[in-house]
Coordinates of C-alpha atoms in Angstrom, one line a residue:
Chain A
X32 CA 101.8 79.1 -45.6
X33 CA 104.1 82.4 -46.3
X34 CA 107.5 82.5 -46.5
X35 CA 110.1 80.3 -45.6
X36 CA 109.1 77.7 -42.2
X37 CA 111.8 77.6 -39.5
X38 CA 111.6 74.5 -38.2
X39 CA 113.0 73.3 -35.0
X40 CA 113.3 69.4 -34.4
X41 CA 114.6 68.1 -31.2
X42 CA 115.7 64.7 -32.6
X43 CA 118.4 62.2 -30.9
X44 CA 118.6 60.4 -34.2
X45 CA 120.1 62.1 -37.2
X46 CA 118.5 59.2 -39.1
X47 CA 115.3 60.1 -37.8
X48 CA 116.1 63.4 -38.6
X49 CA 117.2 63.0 -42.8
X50 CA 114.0 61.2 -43.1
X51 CA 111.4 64.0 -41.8
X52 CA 113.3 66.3 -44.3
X53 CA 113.4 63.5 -46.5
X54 CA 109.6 63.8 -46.9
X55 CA 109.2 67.7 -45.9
X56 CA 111.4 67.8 -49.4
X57 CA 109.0 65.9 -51.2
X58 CA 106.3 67.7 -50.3
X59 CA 107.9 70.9 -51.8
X60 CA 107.3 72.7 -48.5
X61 CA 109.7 76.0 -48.2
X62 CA 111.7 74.9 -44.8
X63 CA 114.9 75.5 -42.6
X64 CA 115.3 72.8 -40.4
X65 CA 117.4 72.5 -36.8
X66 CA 118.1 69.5 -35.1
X67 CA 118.6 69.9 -31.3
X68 CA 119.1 67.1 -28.8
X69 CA 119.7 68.4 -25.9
X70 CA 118.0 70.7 -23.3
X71 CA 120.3 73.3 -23.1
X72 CA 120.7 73.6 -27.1
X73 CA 116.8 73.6 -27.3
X74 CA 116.3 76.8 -24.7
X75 CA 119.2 78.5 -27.4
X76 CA 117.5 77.8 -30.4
X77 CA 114.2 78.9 -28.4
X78 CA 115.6 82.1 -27.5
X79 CA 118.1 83.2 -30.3
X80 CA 117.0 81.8 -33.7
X81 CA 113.3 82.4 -35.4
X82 CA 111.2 79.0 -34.9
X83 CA 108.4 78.8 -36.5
X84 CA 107.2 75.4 -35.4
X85 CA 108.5 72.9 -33.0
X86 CA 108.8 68.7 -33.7
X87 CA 109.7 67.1 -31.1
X88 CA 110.9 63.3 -30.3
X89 CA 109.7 61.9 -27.0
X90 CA 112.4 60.2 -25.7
X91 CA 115.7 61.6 -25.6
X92 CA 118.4 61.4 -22.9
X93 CA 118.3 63.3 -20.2
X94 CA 115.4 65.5 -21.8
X95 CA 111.5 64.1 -22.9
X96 CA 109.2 66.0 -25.2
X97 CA 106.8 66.6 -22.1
X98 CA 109.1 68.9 -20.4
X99 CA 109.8 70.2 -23.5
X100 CA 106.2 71.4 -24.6
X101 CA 105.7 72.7 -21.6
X102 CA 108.6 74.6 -21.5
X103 CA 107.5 76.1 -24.9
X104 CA 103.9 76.7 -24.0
X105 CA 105.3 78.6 -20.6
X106 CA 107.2 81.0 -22.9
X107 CA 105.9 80.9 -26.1
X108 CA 102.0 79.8 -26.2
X109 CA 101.1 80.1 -29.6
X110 CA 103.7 78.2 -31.5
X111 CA 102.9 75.1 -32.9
X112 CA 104.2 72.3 -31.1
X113 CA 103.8 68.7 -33.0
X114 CA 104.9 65.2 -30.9
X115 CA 107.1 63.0 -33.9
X116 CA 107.7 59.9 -32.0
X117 CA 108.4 56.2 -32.7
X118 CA 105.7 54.1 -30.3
X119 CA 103.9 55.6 -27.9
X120 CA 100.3 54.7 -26.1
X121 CA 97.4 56.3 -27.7
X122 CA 96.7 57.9 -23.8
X123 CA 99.9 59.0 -23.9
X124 CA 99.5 61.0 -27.0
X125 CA 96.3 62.2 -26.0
X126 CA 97.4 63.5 -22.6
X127 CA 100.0 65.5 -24.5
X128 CA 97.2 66.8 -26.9
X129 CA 96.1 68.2 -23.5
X130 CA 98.8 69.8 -22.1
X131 CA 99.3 71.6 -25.1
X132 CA 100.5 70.0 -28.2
X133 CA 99.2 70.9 -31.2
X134 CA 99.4 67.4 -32.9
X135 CA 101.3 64.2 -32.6
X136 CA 102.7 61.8 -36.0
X137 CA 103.9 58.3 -35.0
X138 CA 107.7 58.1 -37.0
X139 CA 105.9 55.2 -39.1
X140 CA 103.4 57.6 -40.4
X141 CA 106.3 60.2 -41.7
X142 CA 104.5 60.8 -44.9
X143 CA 101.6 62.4 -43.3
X144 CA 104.0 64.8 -41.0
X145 CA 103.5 67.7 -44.3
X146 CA 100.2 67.6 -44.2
X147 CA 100.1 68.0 -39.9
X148 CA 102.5 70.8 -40.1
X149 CA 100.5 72.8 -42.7
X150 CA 97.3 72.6 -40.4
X151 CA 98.9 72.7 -37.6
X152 CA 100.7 75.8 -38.4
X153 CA 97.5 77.6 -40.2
X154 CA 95.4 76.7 -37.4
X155 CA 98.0 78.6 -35.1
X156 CA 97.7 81.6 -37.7
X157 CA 94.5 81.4 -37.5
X158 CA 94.2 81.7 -33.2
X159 CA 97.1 84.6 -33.2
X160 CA 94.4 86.6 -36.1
X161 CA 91.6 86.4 -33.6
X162 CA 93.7 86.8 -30.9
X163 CA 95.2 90.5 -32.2
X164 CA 91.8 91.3 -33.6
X165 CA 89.7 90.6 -29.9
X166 CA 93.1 92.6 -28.3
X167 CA 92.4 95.4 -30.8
X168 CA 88.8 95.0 -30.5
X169 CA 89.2 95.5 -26.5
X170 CA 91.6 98.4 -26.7
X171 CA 88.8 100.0 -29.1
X172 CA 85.6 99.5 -26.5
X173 CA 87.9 101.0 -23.8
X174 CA 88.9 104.0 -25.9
X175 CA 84.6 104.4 -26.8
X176 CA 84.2 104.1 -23.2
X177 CA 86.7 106.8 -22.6
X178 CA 85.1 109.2 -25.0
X179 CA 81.5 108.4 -24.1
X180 CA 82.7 109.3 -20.8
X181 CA 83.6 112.6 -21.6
X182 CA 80.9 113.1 -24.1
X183 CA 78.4 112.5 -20.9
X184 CA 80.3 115.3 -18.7
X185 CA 80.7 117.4 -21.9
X186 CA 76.9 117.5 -22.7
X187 CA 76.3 118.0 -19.0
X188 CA 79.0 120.6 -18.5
X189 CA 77.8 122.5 -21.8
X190 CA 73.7 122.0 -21.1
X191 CA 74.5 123.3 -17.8
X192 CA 76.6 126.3 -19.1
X193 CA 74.1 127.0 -21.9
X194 CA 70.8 126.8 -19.3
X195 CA 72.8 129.3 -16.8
X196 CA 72.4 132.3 -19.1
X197 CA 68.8 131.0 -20.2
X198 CA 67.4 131.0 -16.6
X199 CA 69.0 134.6 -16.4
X200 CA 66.8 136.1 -18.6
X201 CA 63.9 133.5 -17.9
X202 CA 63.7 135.1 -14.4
X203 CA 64.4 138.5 -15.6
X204 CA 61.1 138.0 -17.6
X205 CA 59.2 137.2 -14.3
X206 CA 60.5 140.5 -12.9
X207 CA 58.9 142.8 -15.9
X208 CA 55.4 141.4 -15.5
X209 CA 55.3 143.1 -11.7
X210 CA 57.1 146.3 -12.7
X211 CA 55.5 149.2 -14.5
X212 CA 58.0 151.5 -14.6
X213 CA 59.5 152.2 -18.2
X214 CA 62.6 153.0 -16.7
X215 CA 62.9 150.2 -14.8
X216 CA 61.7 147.3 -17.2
X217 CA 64.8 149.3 -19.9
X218 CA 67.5 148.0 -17.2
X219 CA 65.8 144.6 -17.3
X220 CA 66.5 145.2 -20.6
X221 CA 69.8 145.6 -20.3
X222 CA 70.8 142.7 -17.8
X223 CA 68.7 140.4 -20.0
X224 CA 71.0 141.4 -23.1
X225 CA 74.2 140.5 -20.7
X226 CA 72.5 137.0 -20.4
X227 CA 72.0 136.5 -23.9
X228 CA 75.9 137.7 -25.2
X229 CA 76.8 135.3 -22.4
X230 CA 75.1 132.5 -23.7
X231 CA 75.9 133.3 -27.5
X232 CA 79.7 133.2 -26.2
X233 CA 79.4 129.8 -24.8
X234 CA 78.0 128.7 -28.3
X235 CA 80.5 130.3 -29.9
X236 CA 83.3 128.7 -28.1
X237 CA 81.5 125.3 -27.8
X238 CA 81.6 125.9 -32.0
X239 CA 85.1 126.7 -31.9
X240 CA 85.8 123.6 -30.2
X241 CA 84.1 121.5 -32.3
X242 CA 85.5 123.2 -35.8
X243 CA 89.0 122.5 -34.2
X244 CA 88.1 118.8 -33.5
X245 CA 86.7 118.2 -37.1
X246 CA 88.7 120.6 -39.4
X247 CA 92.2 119.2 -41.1
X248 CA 95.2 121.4 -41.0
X249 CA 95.6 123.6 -44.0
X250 CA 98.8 124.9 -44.4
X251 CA 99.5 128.0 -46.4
X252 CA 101.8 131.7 -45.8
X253 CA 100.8 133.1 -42.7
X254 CA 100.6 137.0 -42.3
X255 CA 100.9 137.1 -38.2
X256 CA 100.2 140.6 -38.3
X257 CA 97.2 140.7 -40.5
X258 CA 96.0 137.5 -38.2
X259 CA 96.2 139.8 -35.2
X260 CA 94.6 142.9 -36.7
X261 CA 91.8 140.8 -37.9
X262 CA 91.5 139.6 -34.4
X263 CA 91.3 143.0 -33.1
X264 CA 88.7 144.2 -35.1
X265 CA 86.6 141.4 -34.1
X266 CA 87.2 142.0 -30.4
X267 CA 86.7 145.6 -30.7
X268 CA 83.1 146.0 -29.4
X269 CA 83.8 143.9 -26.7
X270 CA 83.3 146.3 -23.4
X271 CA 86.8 147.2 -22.0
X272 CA 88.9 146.6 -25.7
X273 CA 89.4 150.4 -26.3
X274 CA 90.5 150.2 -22.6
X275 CA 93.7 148.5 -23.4
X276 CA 96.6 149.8 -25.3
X277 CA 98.1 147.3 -27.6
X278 CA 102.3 146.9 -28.0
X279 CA 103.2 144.6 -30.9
X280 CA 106.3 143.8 -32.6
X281 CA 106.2 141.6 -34.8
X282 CA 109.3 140.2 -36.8
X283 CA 108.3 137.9 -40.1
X284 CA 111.7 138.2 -42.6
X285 CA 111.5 134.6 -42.6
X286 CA 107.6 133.9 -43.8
X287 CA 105.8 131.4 -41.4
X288 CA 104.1 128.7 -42.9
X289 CA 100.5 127.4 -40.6
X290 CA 97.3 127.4 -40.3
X291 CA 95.7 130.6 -39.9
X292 CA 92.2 129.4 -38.8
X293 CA 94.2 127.7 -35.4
X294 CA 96.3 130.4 -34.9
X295 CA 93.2 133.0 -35.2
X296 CA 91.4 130.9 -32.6
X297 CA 94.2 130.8 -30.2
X298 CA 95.0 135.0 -30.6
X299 CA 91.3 135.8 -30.0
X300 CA 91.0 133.8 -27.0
X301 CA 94.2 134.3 -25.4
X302 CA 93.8 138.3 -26.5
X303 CA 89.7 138.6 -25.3
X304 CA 90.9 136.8 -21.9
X305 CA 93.7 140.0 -21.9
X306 CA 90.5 141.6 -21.8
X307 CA 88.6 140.1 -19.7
X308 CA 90.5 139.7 -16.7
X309 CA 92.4 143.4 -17.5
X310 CA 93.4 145.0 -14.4
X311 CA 90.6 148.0 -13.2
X312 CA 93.2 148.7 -10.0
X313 CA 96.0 149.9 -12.6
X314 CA 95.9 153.2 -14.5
X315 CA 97.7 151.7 -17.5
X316 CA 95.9 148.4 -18.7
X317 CA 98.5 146.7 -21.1
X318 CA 98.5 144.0 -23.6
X319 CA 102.1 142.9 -25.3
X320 CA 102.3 140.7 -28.3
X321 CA 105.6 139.5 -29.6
X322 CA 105.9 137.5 -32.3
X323 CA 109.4 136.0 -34.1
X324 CA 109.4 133.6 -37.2
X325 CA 112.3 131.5 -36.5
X326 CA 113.2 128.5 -40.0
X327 CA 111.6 125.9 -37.7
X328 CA 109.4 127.8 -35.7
X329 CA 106.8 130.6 -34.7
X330 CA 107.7 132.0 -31.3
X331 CA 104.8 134.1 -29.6
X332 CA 104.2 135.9 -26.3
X333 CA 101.2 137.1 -25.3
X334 CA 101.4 139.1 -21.8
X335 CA 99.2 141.2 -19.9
X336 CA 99.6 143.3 -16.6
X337 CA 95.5 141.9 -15.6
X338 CA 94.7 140.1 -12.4
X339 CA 96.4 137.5 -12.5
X340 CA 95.7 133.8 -11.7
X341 CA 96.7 131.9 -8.5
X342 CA 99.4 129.6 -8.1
X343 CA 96.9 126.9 -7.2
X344 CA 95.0 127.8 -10.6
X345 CA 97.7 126.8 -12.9
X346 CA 98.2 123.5 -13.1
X347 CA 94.3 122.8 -14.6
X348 CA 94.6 125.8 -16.5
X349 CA 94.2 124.0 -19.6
X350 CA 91.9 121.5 -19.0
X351 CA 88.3 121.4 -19.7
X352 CA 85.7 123.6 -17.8
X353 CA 88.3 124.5 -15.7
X354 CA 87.7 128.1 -14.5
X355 CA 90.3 130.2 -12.3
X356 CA 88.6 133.4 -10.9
X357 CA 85.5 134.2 -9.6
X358 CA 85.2 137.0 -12.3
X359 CA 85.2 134.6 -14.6
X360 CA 82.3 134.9 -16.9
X361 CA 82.7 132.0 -19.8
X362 CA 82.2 128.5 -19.8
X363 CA 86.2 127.7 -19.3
X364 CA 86.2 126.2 -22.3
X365 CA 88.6 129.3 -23.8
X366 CA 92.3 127.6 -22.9
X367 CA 91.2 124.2 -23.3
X368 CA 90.4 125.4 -26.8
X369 CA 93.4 127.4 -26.9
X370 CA 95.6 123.8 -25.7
X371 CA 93.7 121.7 -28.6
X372 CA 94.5 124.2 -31.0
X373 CA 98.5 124.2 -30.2
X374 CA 98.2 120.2 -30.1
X375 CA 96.7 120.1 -33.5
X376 CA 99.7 122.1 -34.8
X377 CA 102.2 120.2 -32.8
X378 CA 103.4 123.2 -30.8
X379 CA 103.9 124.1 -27.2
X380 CA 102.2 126.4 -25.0
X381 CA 103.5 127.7 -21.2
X382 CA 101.8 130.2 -19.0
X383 CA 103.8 132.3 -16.3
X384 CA 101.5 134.5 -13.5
X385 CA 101.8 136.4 -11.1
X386 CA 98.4 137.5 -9.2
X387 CA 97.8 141.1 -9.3
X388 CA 100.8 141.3 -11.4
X389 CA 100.1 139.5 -15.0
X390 CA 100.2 136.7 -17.3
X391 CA 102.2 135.7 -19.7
X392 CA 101.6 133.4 -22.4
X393 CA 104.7 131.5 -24.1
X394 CA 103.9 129.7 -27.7
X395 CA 106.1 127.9 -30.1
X396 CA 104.5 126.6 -33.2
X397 CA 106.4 124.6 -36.2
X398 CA 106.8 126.6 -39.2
X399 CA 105.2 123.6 -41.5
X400 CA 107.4 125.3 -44.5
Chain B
X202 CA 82.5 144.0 -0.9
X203 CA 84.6 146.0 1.5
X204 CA 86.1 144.4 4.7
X205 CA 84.4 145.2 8.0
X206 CA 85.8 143.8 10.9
X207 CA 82.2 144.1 12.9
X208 CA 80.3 140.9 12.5
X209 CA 77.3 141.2 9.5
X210 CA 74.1 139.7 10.2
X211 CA 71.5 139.0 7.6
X212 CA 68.3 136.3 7.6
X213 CA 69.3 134.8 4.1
X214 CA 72.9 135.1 1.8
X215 CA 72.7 134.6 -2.0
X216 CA 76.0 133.1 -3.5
X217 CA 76.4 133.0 -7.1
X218 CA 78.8 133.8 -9.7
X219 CA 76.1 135.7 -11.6
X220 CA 75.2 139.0 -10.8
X221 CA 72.0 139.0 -12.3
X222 CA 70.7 136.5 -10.0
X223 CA 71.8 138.5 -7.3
X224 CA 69.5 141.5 -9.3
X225 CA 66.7 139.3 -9.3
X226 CA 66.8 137.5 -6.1
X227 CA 67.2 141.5 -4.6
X228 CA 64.2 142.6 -6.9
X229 CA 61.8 139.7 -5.4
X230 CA 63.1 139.9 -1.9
X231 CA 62.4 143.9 -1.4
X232 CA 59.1 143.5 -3.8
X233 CA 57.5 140.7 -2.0
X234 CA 59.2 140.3 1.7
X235 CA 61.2 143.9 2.4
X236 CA 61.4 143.3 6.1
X237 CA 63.7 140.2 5.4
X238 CA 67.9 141.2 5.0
X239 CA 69.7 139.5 2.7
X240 CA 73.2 139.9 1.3
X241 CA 74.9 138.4 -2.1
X242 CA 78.0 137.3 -2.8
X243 CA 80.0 136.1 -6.0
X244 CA 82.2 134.2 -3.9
X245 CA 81.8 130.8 -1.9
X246 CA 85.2 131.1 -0.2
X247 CA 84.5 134.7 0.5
X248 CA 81.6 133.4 2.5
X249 CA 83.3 130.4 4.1
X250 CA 86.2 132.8 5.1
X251 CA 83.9 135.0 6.9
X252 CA 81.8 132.3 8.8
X253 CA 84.7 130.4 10.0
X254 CA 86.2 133.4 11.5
X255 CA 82.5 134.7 12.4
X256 CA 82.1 137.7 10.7
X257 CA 79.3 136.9 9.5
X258 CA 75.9 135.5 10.8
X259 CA 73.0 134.4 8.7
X260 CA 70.2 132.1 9.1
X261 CA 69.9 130.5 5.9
X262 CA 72.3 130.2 2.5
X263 CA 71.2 130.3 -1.1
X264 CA 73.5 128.1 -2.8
X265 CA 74.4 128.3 -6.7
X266 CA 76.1 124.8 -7.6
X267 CA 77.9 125.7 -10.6
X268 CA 80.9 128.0 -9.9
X269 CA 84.2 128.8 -10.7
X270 CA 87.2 128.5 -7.9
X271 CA 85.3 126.7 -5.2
X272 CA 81.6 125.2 -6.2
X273 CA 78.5 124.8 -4.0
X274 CA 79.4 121.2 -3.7
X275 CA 83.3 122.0 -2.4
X276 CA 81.4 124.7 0.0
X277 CA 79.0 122.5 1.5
X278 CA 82.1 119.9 2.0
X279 CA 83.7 122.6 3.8
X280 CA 80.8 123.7 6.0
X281 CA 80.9 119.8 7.4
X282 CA 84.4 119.5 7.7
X283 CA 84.4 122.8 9.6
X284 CA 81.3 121.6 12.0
X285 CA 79.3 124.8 10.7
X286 CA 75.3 123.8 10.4
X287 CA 74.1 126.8 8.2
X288 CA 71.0 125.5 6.8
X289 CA 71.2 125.7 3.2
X290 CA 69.1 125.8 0.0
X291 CA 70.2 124.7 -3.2
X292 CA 69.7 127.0 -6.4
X293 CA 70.7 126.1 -9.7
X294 CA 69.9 125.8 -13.3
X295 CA 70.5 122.0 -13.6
X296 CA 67.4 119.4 -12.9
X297 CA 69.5 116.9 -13.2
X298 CA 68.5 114.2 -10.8
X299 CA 71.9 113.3 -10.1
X300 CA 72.4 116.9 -8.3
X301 CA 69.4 116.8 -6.4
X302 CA 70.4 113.6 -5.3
X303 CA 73.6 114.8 -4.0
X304 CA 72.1 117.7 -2.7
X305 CA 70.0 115.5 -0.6
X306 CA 73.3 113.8 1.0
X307 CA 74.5 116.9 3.0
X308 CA 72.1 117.1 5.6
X309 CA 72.0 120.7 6.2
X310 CA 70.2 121.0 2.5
X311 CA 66.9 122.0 3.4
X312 CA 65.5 122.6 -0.2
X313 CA 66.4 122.5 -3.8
X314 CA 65.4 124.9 -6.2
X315 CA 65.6 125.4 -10.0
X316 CA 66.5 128.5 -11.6
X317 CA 65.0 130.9 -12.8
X318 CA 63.9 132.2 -9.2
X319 CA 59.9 133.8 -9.2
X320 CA 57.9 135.0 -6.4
X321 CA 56.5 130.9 -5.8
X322 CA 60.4 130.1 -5.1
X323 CA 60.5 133.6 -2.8
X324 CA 57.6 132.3 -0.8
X325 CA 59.5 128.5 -0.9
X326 CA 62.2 130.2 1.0
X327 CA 60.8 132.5 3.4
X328 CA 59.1 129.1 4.4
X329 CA 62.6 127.3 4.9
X330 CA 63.5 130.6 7.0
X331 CA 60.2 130.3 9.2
X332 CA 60.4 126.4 9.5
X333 CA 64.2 126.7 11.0
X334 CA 63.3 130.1 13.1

């Protein structure tokens, strides 16, 4: 047993009472002991004091150990409840055993009361252990079953997204074995690369995705700028890029401290969807980045003058496979990655749109300096 | 495509996201059948728009499953809730039994097919098209 046993004892006799710590003494076990003898006082101690273990007379005015145990195993079922009583029937003490109790010691037998509390007591330990562990156990399975879940619509979602592209280019195949024509089977070709970058993008996000799930933070000075231009560069071939002119400001007199893979993952997709969904109807196609290193925190914006997304659009924007046009060429993985990545670094992301207006993307991320 | 306020009639209407299955559905089409008209769209509420308000008249839909905005599954709920009986035939890249399955439950879903389309598929359909003629 650990630490000090509170020990409750509704007891009419204070006799009765010196002699169970009489012999708890003896057996050098580490006790506080109450004595309570009436109803009310035992629903007080109950409630406002730690008990550790209940011993209970049966007879007492106006108040038997029955009601008493079953008041305790209403409230309180694990705690050790044990009948100390002068003479009672041997049915008697079993139907309590029934009810609840955890053991009974006739007052003539006080020497063996150390010995009932110490298994009573570990016994008790010994339920609540397997009782947090199947609780725990439980809560696991449910969260397996909640992953599994979405691992099932995951692989379905991705095998689906990855055969798309594949069946493209499968059928674009059939079509060059009836044509003859050079020129012709070159703009096969061509559609049949489309497929391909298509597909190559869905593995590159699915990738992304997955590096974000695995990969730790790794803090270290972030250069928000050089994180931009990077991204630039790698965007640059993408058709439309050259398209868009580019307004930056970026203020960094107090350094920012992050994690420049996250933040690199979030730019390119929030910048290649500035792209993507760019505006053909407008004459000036513009993308806006703003960012301001606050102590605490890294403030971006991101905005655009593209399409636009619908009012109905925005409230799955973030989630998984969720995709808002009918332009829309990826996967719709890109701001679900984009969400993971700001949850990863604790921050907070908020979009504003307008169709055939813009969008604009609001970030703050904790400057882990 | 541009708005036209004169009601469009075709035999068969392609909707997918994917432009090159438009291409290739077009190429087969006007290589193996050219007297049969066909139109493609991107959108599935572009389509539904036009046949609730009857601009549009067709004898049998080409269905992707898999779409952004509104899916084949959304636009064959709204072609039942809207009393329209367009026959329909599915065409996707999944095999998944599960989606045939479904595709069975709406019964204006003639046939399913499985992407890539190839001239066996073409034939497939024109046979749909005479069946319901």
């Amino acid at each position: 047993m650990e630490g000090t046993l509170n020990i409750l004892c509704l007891e009419d006799s204070t006799d009765d009472f010196g002699l169970i710590n009489h012999h708890l003494k003896k057996a050098n076990i580490d006790y506080l002991s109450r004595r309570v003898e009436s109803r009310e006082e035992f629903i007080q101690a109950l409630n406002e004091t730690t008990v550790d273990i209940v011993l209970s007379d049966h007879s007492l005015p106006q108040f038997n150990s029955l009601d008493a145990l079953t008041m305790v195993r209403r409230n309180n079922p694990g705690l050790p409840f044990i009948l100390v009583t002068g003479a009672v029937s041997e049915e008697f003490a079993v139907n309590c055993l029934k009810l609840g109790a955890d053991d009974y010691v006739l007052k003539k037998n006080l020497k063996d009361l150390p010995q009932v509390i110490e298994n009573a007591v570990r016994a008790r330990a010994e339920e609540s252990r397997k009782a947090r562990m199947a609780a725990d156990l439980a809560r696991r399975n449910e969260e397996l079953a909640k992953l599994n879940k979405e691992l099932d619509s995951f692989v379905y979602s991705v095998s689906h997204n990855l055969r798309a592209p594949l069946r493209s280019v499968l059928g674009l195949l059939n079509l060059t074995r009836m044509e003859e024509d050079m020129e012709t089977i070159r703009s096969y070709h061509d559609l049949m690369e489309k497929s391909i970058r298509k597909l190559d993008e869905n593995l590159a996000e699915i990738l992304d995705y997955s590096r974000n799930c695995a990969q730790e933070l790794k803090i270290e000075q972030v250069d928000i700028e050089a994180v931009t231009m990077d991204t630039f560069e790698k965007l640059m071939f993408m058709p439309g890029f050259d398209k868009l002119e580019k307004v930056t400001s970026f203020d960094q007199r107090i350094p920012y401290h992050g994690d420049s893979y996250r933040l690199s993952v979030i730019l390119n997709n929030l910048i290649s969807n500035a792209v993507k969904y760019r505006d053909l109807k407008k004459t000036k196609q513009v993308l806006r980045i703003e960012a301001v290193v606050h102590k605490n925190e890294l403030r971006l914006e991101i905005s655009d003058n593209g399409i636009g997304i619908q009012d109905g659009q925005l409230p799955k924007l973030f989630r998984m496979f969720s995709r808002a046009t009918d332009q829309s060429e990826g996967v719709g993985l890109g701001l679900y990655i984009v969400k993971e990545a700001v949850d990863v670094l604790k921050g907070e992301i908020s979009v504003a749109s307008k169709a055939g207006e813009g969008t604009t993307f609001t970030l703050r991320i904790p400057n882990y300096d | 495509m541009e708005a036209e306020s004169t009601v469009r009639s075709c035999s068969i209407v392609l909707i997918d996201d994917d432009t090159v299955v438009h291409f290739i559905f077009g190429r087969l089409i006007s290589h193996y059948c050219p007297h049969i008209t066909f139109q493609c769209f991107s959108s599935a509420s572009e389509v539904l728009e036009l046949l609730k308000s009857k601009l549009l008249s067709v004898e049998l839909i080409i269905l992707d499953v898999n779409m952004p905005h509104m899916n084949g599954w959304a636009f064959l709920s709204e072609l039942s809730r809207l009393e329209l009986s367009n026959p329909v035939c599915m065409l996707s890249s999944s095999d998944d039994s599960r989606d045939v399955a479904k595709a069975k439950s709406f019964p204006t879903v003639e046939n399913y097919f499985v992407k890539p389309l190839d001239r066996e598929k073409i034939e497939q359909i024109i046979g749909v098209l005479d069946r319901i003629r």
